[in-house]
Amino acid sequence: MNEREIISLFNGSAGPGGDELVRGIGDDCAVLRLDGDRLWLVTVDTLIESVHFNIDWHPPRKLGRKSVAVNVSDIAAMGGSPRFAFLSLGLPQGFDPPWLEKFSQGLSEACREFGCTLAGGDTVRTVEGVMITLTVIGEVPADQVTYRSTALPGDEIWVSGTLGNAAAGLELCTAGDAGSEDGLLLAESHLNPTPRLGLARRLAGGRLVHAMMDLSDGVATDLSHLCIRSGTGAVIYADLLPVSGPLQRTAGKMGKDCLPWALTGGEDYELLFTAAPGQGGAILRLAEKEGLLTRIGYIDAKSGVRLAEGRPGRQNPPQKDVSFLGYDHFRL
Ligand code: ADP
Ligand code: MG
């Protein structure tokens, strides 16, 4: 079974949620009705030692911040603002107290940075390794919530920032090869990501976005989720995927192509969204100084995510299906 099949098993037996459950399983957050005008957003993410982080080289303060950041990214993806956090912490016998102090410092600094309060949690012993589960509750005006399921054929597909840095950074850290200036920058994307909270709020507030989600498993997989939820397909262009200078130079030195990192690399925590064509100017104005927003392709009524060679303009460029080529915990 892969990750999607496991989730649909639970989804199939989830039961009715009643009027208060506006959206259950399947988006970046569950959406609950708070009152007539506002919605609660709830998300949970887990980081496990030796699966999500290597305790030998992931500084504990950055890990504390990252545990909050990855959840805040899901709140941002729905257009919301984080309010409360709950930490479930599993520690092995003989854990290192100074490590824990630094982790807790990073976590509370991140809660302040993103505007939420740690309001509870749970502390348990594990057989082996550290396990961090964070639940974050956020809030969004009901008329600004942004789902994955509302993309329309003809929409342009946008991403924020650049793609593939975190995956390349993880590879360099794992190889003990992140010492160069470019390497340190890429490593930082993996160790200490920053969710696009301000940008997402402005995009949702501007109400120009049709569908939005965050990029945690690579654009090939995440866009596939967005398309399936929306009942659409998509075409993206290889030459439009934005890649950073450090990634290009690092790939060049390693004799590698940037494309697999940009297409399938996880943990960028950038925004992926769609909007009607013709809204480009207004969207770029909303982005303000948050900078780079790139159109990478368009939504259509076929099925699957197809990668076209080159950039738009060429007639019938070669295409290949890249649906779900990104990260899956259970793919062999
Ligand atoms: P994200 O990458 O945005 O955090 P996931 O891929 O982890 O989202 O999850 C996709 C959807 O499936 C979310 O709505 C999430 O709440 C739900 N989900 C994931 N695992 C489970 C599970 N074990 N039981 C119920 N729902 C789950
Ligand atoms: Mg998400």
mmCIF file of C-alpha atoms and ligand atoms in Angstrom:
data_model
loop_
_atom_site.group_PDB
_atom_site.id
_atom_site.type_symbol
_atom_site.label_atom_id
_atom_site.label_comp_id
_atom_site.label_asym_id
_atom_site.label_seq_id
_atom_site.Cartn_x
_atom_site.Cartn_y
_atom_site.Cartn_z
ATOM 1 C CA MET A 1 0.000 0.000 0.000
ATOM 2 C CA ASN A 2 1.214 3.515 -0.694
ATOM 3 C CA GLU A 3 0.500 6.627 1.406
ATOM 4 C CA ARG A 4 -2.586 7.593 -0.616
ATOM 5 C CA GLU A 5 -4.112 4.136 -0.319
ATOM 6 C CA ILE A 6 -3.580 4.155 3.447
ATOM 7 C CA ILE A 7 -5.246 7.569 3.792
ATOM 8 C CA SER A 8 -8.225 6.533 1.649
ATOM 9 C CA LEU A 9 -8.719 3.496 3.880
ATOM 10 C CA PHE A 10 -9.248 5.843 6.834
ATOM 11 C CA ASN A 11 -11.191 8.322 4.722
ATOM 12 C CA GLY A 12 -13.589 5.555 3.676
ATOM 13 C CA SER A 13 -14.546 4.849 7.285
ATOM 14 C CA ALA A 14 -14.385 8.416 8.633
ATOM 15 C CA GLY A 15 -18.156 8.787 9.171
ATOM 16 C CA PRO A 16 -20.267 11.933 8.854
ATOM 17 C CA GLY A 17 -18.934 15.030 10.576
ATOM 18 C CA GLY A 18 -22.141 17.021 10.964
ATOM 19 C CA ASP A 19 -22.674 20.649 10.036
ATOM 20 C CA GLU A 20 -19.616 21.874 11.923
ATOM 21 C CA LEU A 21 -17.219 19.867 9.750
ATOM 22 C CA VAL A 22 -16.939 21.962 6.595
ATOM 23 C CA ARG A 23 -14.052 19.847 5.145
ATOM 24 C CA GLY A 24 -12.642 16.614 6.507
ATOM 25 C CA ILE A 25 -9.834 14.450 5.139
ATOM 26 C CA GLY A 26 -8.224 15.509 1.874
ATOM 27 C CA ASP A 27 -7.053 19.108 2.108
ATOM 28 C CA ASP A 28 -4.092 20.750 3.873
ATOM 29 C CA CYS A 29 -6.239 21.260 6.986
ATOM 30 C CA ALA A 30 -9.577 20.114 8.290
ATOM 31 C CA VAL A 31 -12.040 23.018 8.262
ATOM 32 C CA LEU A 32 -14.474 23.466 11.158
ATOM 33 C CA ARG A 33 -17.162 26.110 11.552
ATOM 34 C CA LEU A 34 -16.302 28.616 14.284
ATOM 35 C CA ASP A 35 -19.219 31.016 13.784
ATOM 36 C CA GLY A 36 -21.083 32.589 10.860
ATOM 37 C CA ASP A 37 -18.052 34.465 9.530
ATOM 38 C CA ARG A 38 -15.023 32.461 10.622
ATOM 39 C CA LEU A 39 -13.629 28.963 10.257
ATOM 40 C CA TRP A 40 -11.168 26.969 12.335
ATOM 41 C CA LEU A 41 -8.354 25.181 10.488
ATOM 42 C CA VAL A 42 -6.725 22.118 12.061
ATOM 43 C CA THR A 43 -3.562 20.382 10.880
ATOM 44 C CA VAL A 44 -1.167 17.812 12.321
ATOM 45 C CA ASP A 45 2.336 16.855 11.159
ATOM 46 C CA THR A 46 4.924 14.508 12.588
ATOM 47 C CA LEU A 47 8.716 14.602 12.388
ATOM 48 C CA ILE A 48 10.497 11.341 13.220
ATOM 49 C CA GLU A 49 14.181 10.918 13.948
ATOM 50 C CA SER A 50 16.018 9.140 11.110
ATOM 51 C CA VAL A 51 12.970 9.520 8.828
ATOM 52 C CA HIS A 52 12.474 13.303 8.751
ATOM 53 C CA PHE A 53 15.621 14.495 10.469
ATOM 54 C CA ASN A 54 19.077 13.319 11.391
ATOM 55 C CA ILE A 55 19.733 14.255 15.001
ATOM 56 C CA ASP A 56 23.513 14.282 14.374
ATOM 57 C CA TRP A 57 23.358 17.293 12.089
ATOM 58 C CA HIS A 58 19.940 18.909 12.532
ATOM 59 C CA PRO A 59 20.481 21.696 15.093
ATOM 60 C CA PRO A 60 17.778 21.316 17.784
ATOM 61 C CA ARG A 61 16.739 24.972 17.712
ATOM 62 C CA LYS A 62 16.121 24.782 13.962
ATOM 63 C CA LEU A 63 14.256 21.501 14.403
ATOM 64 C CA GLY A 64 12.003 23.186 16.997
ATOM 65 C CA ARG A 65 11.249 25.971 14.535
ATOM 66 C CA LYS A 66 10.728 23.519 11.667
ATOM 67 C CA SER A 67 8.153 21.491 13.626
ATOM 68 C CA VAL A 68 6.029 24.638 13.882
ATOM 69 C CA ALA A 69 6.846 25.890 10.363
ATOM 70 C CA VAL A 70 5.640 22.763 8.528
ATOM 71 C CA ASN A 71 2.253 22.998 10.256
ATOM 72 C CA VAL A 72 1.976 26.751 9.771
ATOM 73 C CA SER A 73 2.587 26.089 6.073
ATOM 74 C CA ASP A 74 -0.620 23.989 5.949
ATOM 75 C CA ILE A 75 -2.573 26.751 7.719
ATOM 76 C CA ALA A 76 -1.140 29.286 5.229
ATOM 77 C CA ALA A 77 -2.142 27.015 2.328
ATOM 78 C CA MET A 78 -5.786 27.394 3.377
ATOM 79 C CA GLY A 79 -5.429 31.180 3.612
ATOM 80 C CA GLY A 80 -5.475 31.230 7.415
ATOM 81 C CA SER A 81 -3.511 32.471 10.416
ATOM 82 C CA PRO A 82 -2.180 30.108 13.097
ATOM 83 C CA ARG A 83 -3.571 30.551 16.634
ATOM 84 C CA PHE A 84 -2.833 27.566 18.895
ATOM 85 C CA ALA A 85 -0.306 24.719 18.873
ATOM 86 C CA PHE A 86 -0.238 21.364 20.696
ATOM 87 C CA LEU A 87 2.992 19.390 21.021
ATOM 88 C CA SER A 88 3.087 15.622 21.425
ATOM 89 C CA LEU A 89 6.679 14.713 22.162
ATOM 90 C CA GLY A 90 8.190 11.222 22.243
ATOM 91 C CA LEU A 91 11.674 10.934 23.752
ATOM 92 C CA PRO A 92 13.876 7.885 24.255
ATOM 93 C CA GLN A 93 15.278 6.911 27.649
ATOM 94 C CA GLY A 94 18.537 8.821 28.186
ATOM 95 C CA PHE A 95 17.666 11.809 25.970
ATOM 96 C CA ASP A 96 19.935 14.838 26.184
ATOM 97 C CA PRO A 97 18.432 17.683 28.346
ATOM 98 C CA PRO A 98 20.517 20.498 26.725
ATOM 99 C CA TRP A 99 19.293 19.253 23.313
ATOM 100 C CA LEU A 100 15.712 19.455 24.578
ATOM 101 C CA GLU A 101 16.202 22.986 25.934
ATOM 102 C CA LYS A 102 17.416 24.201 22.557
ATOM 103 C CA PHE A 103 14.584 22.393 20.774
ATOM 104 C CA SER A 104 12.028 24.016 23.084
ATOM 105 C CA GLN A 105 13.636 27.425 22.558
ATOM 106 C CA GLY A 106 13.336 27.038 18.760
ATOM 107 C CA LEU A 107 9.740 25.909 19.109
ATOM 108 C CA SER A 108 8.666 28.823 21.291
ATOM 109 C CA GLU A 109 10.517 31.348 19.116
ATOM 110 C CA ALA A 110 8.670 29.951 16.086
ATOM 111 C CA CYS A 111 5.305 30.159 17.870
ATOM 112 C CA ARG A 112 6.000 33.844 18.549
ATOM 113 C CA GLU A 113 7.229 34.413 14.988
ATOM 114 C CA PHE A 114 4.095 32.906 13.418
ATOM 115 C CA GLY A 115 1.633 34.242 15.986
ATOM 116 C CA CYS A 116 0.433 31.100 17.757
ATOM 117 C CA THR A 117 0.462 29.943 21.383
ATOM 118 C CA LEU A 118 1.506 26.513 22.626
ATOM 119 C CA ALA A 119 -1.665 25.462 24.439
ATOM 120 C CA GLY A 120 -1.066 21.816 25.333
ATOM 121 C CA GLY A 121 0.387 18.509 24.288
ATOM 122 C CA ASP A 122 1.578 15.170 25.585
ATOM 123 C CA THR A 123 4.956 13.749 26.647
ATOM 124 C CA VAL A 124 5.823 10.067 26.276
ATOM 125 C CA ARG A 125 8.801 7.722 26.102
ATOM 126 C CA THR A 126 9.701 6.012 22.835
ATOM 127 C CA VAL A 127 11.519 2.714 22.340
ATOM 128 C CA GLU A 128 13.989 4.512 20.113
ATOM 129 C CA GLY A 129 14.481 8.009 18.703
ATOM 130 C CA VAL A 130 12.723 11.350 19.004
ATOM 131 C CA MET A 131 9.205 11.802 17.644
ATOM 132 C CA ILE A 132 7.604 15.222 17.320
ATOM 133 C CA THR A 133 3.928 15.625 16.497
ATOM 134 C CA LEU A 134 2.537 19.107 16.322
ATOM 135 C CA THR A 135 -1.096 20.042 15.905
ATOM 136 C CA VAL A 136 -1.832 23.616 14.917
ATOM 137 C CA ILE A 137 -5.209 25.328 14.960
ATOM 138 C CA GLY A 138 -5.675 28.387 12.800
ATOM 139 C CA GLU A 139 -8.428 30.740 11.812
ATOM 140 C CA VAL A 140 -9.641 32.101 8.478
ATOM 141 C CA PRO A 141 -12.542 34.359 7.419
ATOM 142 C CA ALA A 142 -15.117 32.035 5.835
ATOM 143 C CA ASP A 143 -15.074 33.912 2.533
ATOM 144 C CA GLN A 144 -11.271 33.664 2.195
ATOM 145 C CA VAL A 145 -10.595 29.962 2.753
ATOM 146 C CA THR A 146 -8.618 28.440 -0.143
ATOM 147 C CA TYR A 147 -9.156 24.761 -0.958
ATOM 148 C CA ARG A 148 -7.259 22.350 -3.186
ATOM 149 C CA SER A 149 -10.473 21.329 -4.899
ATOM 150 C CA THR A 150 -11.491 24.495 -6.730
ATOM 151 C CA ALA A 151 -9.070 24.725 -9.676
ATOM 152 C CA LEU A 152 -10.771 25.297 -13.041
ATOM 153 C CA PRO A 153 -9.709 24.248 -16.559
ATOM 154 C CA GLY A 154 -7.925 27.203 -18.136
ATOM 155 C CA ASP A 155 -6.443 28.419 -14.814
ATOM 156 C CA GLU A 156 -2.804 29.357 -14.744
ATOM 157 C CA ILE A 157 -0.666 27.445 -12.226
ATOM 158 C CA TRP A 158 1.639 29.479 -9.996
ATOM 159 C CA VAL A 159 4.349 28.650 -7.465
ATOM 160 C CA SER A 160 6.107 30.895 -4.983
ATOM 161 C CA GLY A 161 9.865 30.919 -4.498
ATOM 162 C CA THR A 162 12.059 28.283 -6.109
ATOM 163 C CA LEU A 163 11.742 24.502 -6.189
ATOM 164 C CA GLY A 164 14.109 21.719 -5.174
ATOM 165 C CA ASN A 165 16.367 23.545 -2.705
ATOM 166 C CA ALA A 166 15.303 21.527 0.332
ATOM 167 C CA ALA A 167 15.703 18.153 -1.395
ATOM 168 C CA ALA A 168 19.142 19.083 -2.684
ATOM 169 C CA GLY A 169 20.057 20.478 0.761
ATOM 170 C CA LEU A 170 19.039 17.204 2.404
ATOM 171 C CA GLU A 171 21.168 15.283 -0.077
ATOM 172 C CA LEU A 172 24.195 17.491 0.641
ATOM 173 C CA CYS A 173 23.723 17.237 4.428
ATOM 174 C CA THR A 174 23.381 13.444 4.215
ATOM 175 C CA ALA A 175 26.598 13.255 2.205
ATOM 176 C CA GLY A 176 28.341 15.619 4.679
ATOM 177 C CA ASP A 177 28.957 17.940 1.756
ATOM 178 C CA ALA A 178 27.073 21.135 2.611
ATOM 179 C CA GLY A 179 30.103 23.266 3.517
ATOM 180 C CA SER A 180 30.210 25.636 0.527
ATOM 181 C CA GLU A 181 28.307 28.931 0.456
ATOM 182 C CA ASP A 182 25.705 27.446 -1.925
ATOM 183 C CA GLY A 183 25.620 24.192 0.049
ATOM 184 C CA LEU A 184 24.883 26.033 3.304
ATOM 185 C CA LEU A 185 22.047 27.926 1.676
ATOM 186 C CA LEU A 186 20.480 24.749 0.279
ATOM 187 C CA ALA A 187 20.961 22.959 3.604
ATOM 188 C CA GLU A 188 19.151 25.821 5.352
ATOM 189 C CA SER A 189 16.078 25.172 3.162
ATOM 190 C CA HIS A 190 15.902 21.656 4.587
ATOM 191 C CA LEU A 191 16.914 22.509 8.160
ATOM 192 C CA ASN A 192 14.973 25.712 8.670
ATOM 193 C CA PRO A 193 12.137 26.303 6.176
ATOM 194 C CA THR A 194 9.978 29.431 6.279
ATOM 195 C CA PRO A 195 6.297 29.061 5.405
ATOM 196 C CA ARG A 196 4.788 31.698 3.100
ATOM 197 C CA LEU A 197 2.310 32.923 5.683
ATOM 198 C CA GLY A 198 2.165 36.615 4.730
ATOM 199 C CA LEU A 199 1.980 35.932 1.010
ATOM 200 C CA ALA A 200 -0.723 33.290 1.465
ATOM 201 C CA ARG A 201 -2.819 35.649 3.604
ATOM 202 C CA ARG A 202 -2.575 38.374 0.969
ATOM 203 C CA LEU A 203 -3.437 35.951 -1.840
ATOM 204 C CA ALA A 204 -6.434 34.595 0.068
ATOM 205 C CA GLY A 205 -7.521 38.114 1.111
ATOM 206 C CA GLY A 206 -7.289 39.270 -2.526
ATOM 207 C CA ARG A 207 -9.691 36.466 -3.465
ATOM 208 C CA LEU A 208 -8.061 35.928 -6.841
ATOM 209 C CA VAL A 209 -6.888 32.407 -6.090
ATOM 210 C CA HIS A 210 -9.049 29.509 -7.236
ATOM 211 C CA ALA A 211 -7.172 26.648 -5.539
ATOM 212 C CA MET A 212 -4.152 26.601 -3.246
ATOM 213 C CA MET A 213 -1.996 24.140 -1.297
ATOM 214 C CA ASP A 214 1.536 24.048 0.047
ATOM 215 C CA LEU A 215 4.397 22.089 -1.505
ATOM 216 C CA SER A 216 5.579 19.406 0.893
ATOM 217 C CA ASP A 217 6.016 16.352 -1.353
ATOM 218 C CA GLY A 218 7.253 17.917 -4.611
ATOM 219 C CA VAL A 219 5.232 19.707 -7.272
ATOM 220 C CA ALA A 220 4.634 16.502 -9.300
ATOM 221 C CA THR A 221 2.826 14.880 -6.370
ATOM 222 C CA ASP A 222 1.235 17.954 -4.831
ATOM 223 C CA LEU A 223 -0.177 19.207 -8.142
ATOM 224 C CA SER A 224 -1.550 15.689 -8.706
ATOM 225 C CA HIS A 225 -3.424 15.972 -5.386
ATOM 226 C CA LEU A 226 -4.772 19.390 -6.363
ATOM 227 C CA CYS A 227 -5.891 18.072 -9.770
ATOM 228 C CA ILE A 228 -7.586 14.966 -8.386
ATOM 229 C CA ARG A 229 -9.449 17.010 -5.771
ATOM 230 C CA SER A 230 -10.490 19.519 -8.466
ATOM 231 C CA GLY A 231 -11.421 16.880 -11.084
ATOM 232 C CA THR A 232 -8.903 18.349 -13.538
ATOM 233 C CA GLY A 233 -5.493 17.665 -15.051
ATOM 234 C CA ALA A 234 -2.515 19.947 -15.624
ATOM 235 C CA VAL A 235 0.363 20.702 -17.944
ATOM 236 C CA ILE A 236 3.578 22.159 -16.529
ATOM 237 C CA TYR A 237 6.611 23.220 -18.538
ATOM 238 C CA ALA A 238 10.066 21.918 -17.626
ATOM 239 C CA ASP A 239 11.776 25.212 -18.442
ATOM 240 C CA LEU A 240 9.350 27.271 -16.344
ATOM 241 C CA LEU A 241 10.020 25.477 -13.041
ATOM 242 C CA PRO A 242 11.879 28.097 -10.983
ATOM 243 C CA VAL A 243 15.252 26.952 -9.648
ATOM 244 C CA SER A 244 17.640 28.975 -7.498
ATOM 245 C CA GLY A 245 21.168 30.021 -8.471
ATOM 246 C CA PRO A 246 22.671 27.880 -5.676
ATOM 247 C CA LEU A 247 20.771 24.819 -6.939
ATOM 248 C CA GLN A 248 21.857 25.412 -10.539
ATOM 249 C CA ARG A 249 25.506 25.847 -9.561
ATOM 250 C CA THR A 250 25.450 22.831 -7.229
ATOM 251 C CA ALA A 251 23.811 20.652 -9.876
ATOM 252 C CA GLY A 252 26.395 21.860 -12.406
ATOM 253 C CA LYS A 253 29.278 20.919 -10.092
ATOM 254 C CA MET A 254 27.772 17.475 -9.485
ATOM 255 C CA GLY A 255 27.123 16.955 -13.204
ATOM 256 C CA LYS A 256 23.402 16.607 -12.463
ATOM 257 C CA ASP A 257 20.218 18.064 -13.912
ATOM 258 C CA CYS A 258 18.154 20.354 -11.601
ATOM 259 C CA LEU A 259 14.863 19.059 -12.996
ATOM 260 C CA PRO A 260 14.369 15.934 -10.817
ATOM 261 C CA TRP A 261 14.939 18.035 -7.675
ATOM 262 C CA ALA A 262 12.585 20.790 -8.832
ATOM 263 C CA LEU A 263 9.876 18.356 -9.965
ATOM 264 C CA THR A 264 9.921 15.712 -7.246
ATOM 265 C CA GLY A 265 11.886 17.168 -4.312
ATOM 266 C CA GLY A 266 9.910 17.510 -1.082
ATOM 267 C CA GLU A 267 9.826 20.015 1.757
ATOM 268 C CA ASP A 268 10.003 23.292 -0.146
ATOM 269 C CA TYR A 269 6.958 24.641 1.763
ATOM 270 C CA GLU A 270 6.277 27.035 -1.073
ATOM 271 C CA LEU A 271 2.724 27.795 -2.255
ATOM 272 C CA LEU A 272 1.146 26.138 -5.283
ATOM 273 C CA PHE A 273 -1.990 27.895 -6.513
ATOM 274 C CA THR A 274 -4.173 28.466 -9.546
ATOM 275 C CA ALA A 275 -5.929 31.578 -10.791
ATOM 276 C CA ALA A 276 -7.801 32.711 -13.863
ATOM 277 C CA PRO A 277 -5.610 33.890 -16.727
ATOM 278 C CA GLY A 278 -5.632 37.656 -16.885
ATOM 279 C CA GLN A 279 -5.147 38.021 -13.116
ATOM 280 C CA GLY A 280 -1.343 37.898 -13.417
ATOM 281 C CA GLY A 281 -0.747 41.611 -12.807
ATOM 282 C CA ALA A 282 -3.011 41.733 -9.749
ATOM 283 C CA ILE A 283 -1.398 38.594 -8.308
ATOM 284 C CA LEU A 284 2.111 39.951 -8.786
ATOM 285 C CA ARG A 285 1.047 43.159 -7.013
ATOM 286 C CA LEU A 286 -0.285 41.122 -4.052
ATOM 287 C CA ALA A 287 3.048 39.342 -3.812
ATOM 288 C CA GLU A 288 4.781 42.674 -3.100
ATOM 289 C CA LYS A 289 8.273 42.232 -1.760
ATOM 290 C CA GLU A 290 7.763 38.537 -1.063
ATOM 291 C CA GLY A 291 9.145 38.339 -4.528
ATOM 292 C CA LEU A 292 9.256 35.499 -6.846
ATOM 293 C CA LEU A 293 5.978 34.150 -8.151
ATOM 294 C CA THR A 294 6.163 32.059 -11.304
ATOM 295 C CA ARG A 295 3.562 30.682 -13.690
ATOM 296 C CA ILE A 296 4.558 27.103 -14.466
ATOM 297 C CA GLY A 297 1.660 25.842 -16.593
ATOM 298 C CA TYR A 298 -2.104 25.535 -16.818
ATOM 299 C CA ILE A 299 -5.018 23.438 -15.629
ATOM 300 C CA ASP A 300 -6.970 21.447 -18.224
ATOM 301 C CA ALA A 301 -9.864 19.007 -18.311
ATOM 302 C CA LYS A 302 -7.788 15.889 -19.053
ATOM 303 C CA SER A 303 -6.431 13.663 -16.298
ATOM 304 C CA GLY A 304 -2.966 13.514 -14.754
ATOM 305 C CA VAL A 305 -0.095 15.974 -14.473
ATOM 306 C CA ARG A 306 1.939 16.163 -17.669
ATOM 307 C CA LEU A 307 5.397 17.667 -17.972
ATOM 308 C CA ALA A 308 5.993 19.372 -21.321
ATOM 309 C CA GLU A 309 9.493 19.876 -22.637
ATOM 310 C CA GLY A 310 10.765 23.439 -22.918
ATOM 311 C CA ARG A 311 8.479 26.410 -22.452
ATOM 312 C CA PRO A 312 5.116 27.530 -23.901
ATOM 313 C CA GLY A 313 5.042 28.554 -27.546
ATOM 314 C CA ARG A 314 6.227 25.379 -29.179
ATOM 315 C CA GLN A 315 3.538 23.418 -30.978
ATOM 316 C CA ASN A 316 2.810 19.964 -29.497
ATOM 317 C CA PRO A 317 5.918 19.686 -27.335
ATOM 318 C CA PRO A 318 6.745 16.142 -26.128
ATOM 319 C CA GLN A 319 4.944 15.461 -22.821
ATOM 320 C CA LYS A 320 5.232 12.779 -20.174
ATOM 321 C CA ASP A 321 2.959 11.905 -17.304
ATOM 322 C CA VAL A 322 4.628 12.832 -13.989
ATOM 323 C CA SER A 323 1.637 12.289 -11.681
ATOM 324 C CA PHE A 324 2.661 11.441 -8.123
ATOM 325 C CA LEU A 325 6.370 11.209 -8.944
ATOM 326 C CA GLY A 326 7.245 13.054 -5.709
ATOM 327 C CA TYR A 327 7.778 11.827 -2.174
ATOM 328 C CA ASP A 328 5.727 8.931 -0.761
ATOM 329 C CA HIS A 329 6.601 7.404 2.626
ATOM 330 C CA PHE A 330 5.509 3.938 1.560
ATOM 331 C CA ARG A 331 6.533 3.676 -2.058
ATOM 332 C CA LEU A 332 9.088 0.921 -2.483
HETATM 333 P P1 ADP B 1 -0.091 17.567 4.023
HETATM 334 O O1 ADP B 1 1.094 17.088 3.224
HETATM 335 O O2 ADP B 1 -0.722 18.802 3.479
HETATM 336 O O3 ADP B 1 0.200 17.661 5.506
HETATM 337 P P2 ADP B 1 -1.012 14.870 3.935
HETATM 338 O O4 ADP B 1 -0.553 14.365 2.615
HETATM 339 O O5 ADP B 1 -0.219 14.535 5.161
HETATM 340 O O6 ADP B 1 -1.214 16.461 3.847
HETATM 341 O O7 ADP B 1 -2.491 14.415 4.197
HETATM 342 C C1 ADP B 1 -3.495 14.574 3.221
HETATM 343 C C2 ADP B 1 -4.847 14.518 3.891
HETATM 344 O O8 ADP B 1 -5.047 13.256 4.501
HETATM 345 C C3 ADP B 1 -5.030 15.544 5.000
HETATM 346 O O9 ADP B 1 -6.370 16.004 4.951
HETATM 347 C C4 ADP B 1 -4.784 14.745 6.265
HETATM 348 O O10 ADP B 1 -5.474 15.282 7.376
HETATM 349 C C5 ADP B 1 -5.327 13.382 5.885
HETATM 350 N N1 ADP B 1 -4.669 12.250 6.587
HETATM 351 C C6 ADP B 1 -3.374 11.872 6.501
HETATM 352 N N2 ADP B 1 -3.136 10.767 7.246
HETATM 353 C C7 ADP B 1 -4.319 10.441 7.820
HETATM 354 C C8 ADP B 1 -4.748 9.412 8.709
HETATM 355 N N3 ADP B 1 -3.897 8.478 9.147
HETATM 356 N N4 ADP B 1 -6.042 9.404 9.107
HETATM 357 C C9 ADP B 1 -6.902 10.338 8.664
HETATM 358 N N5 ADP B 1 -6.581 11.338 7.827
HETATM 359 C C10 ADP B 1 -5.304 11.394 7.402
HETATM 360 MG MG MG B 2 0.032 20.615 2.919
#
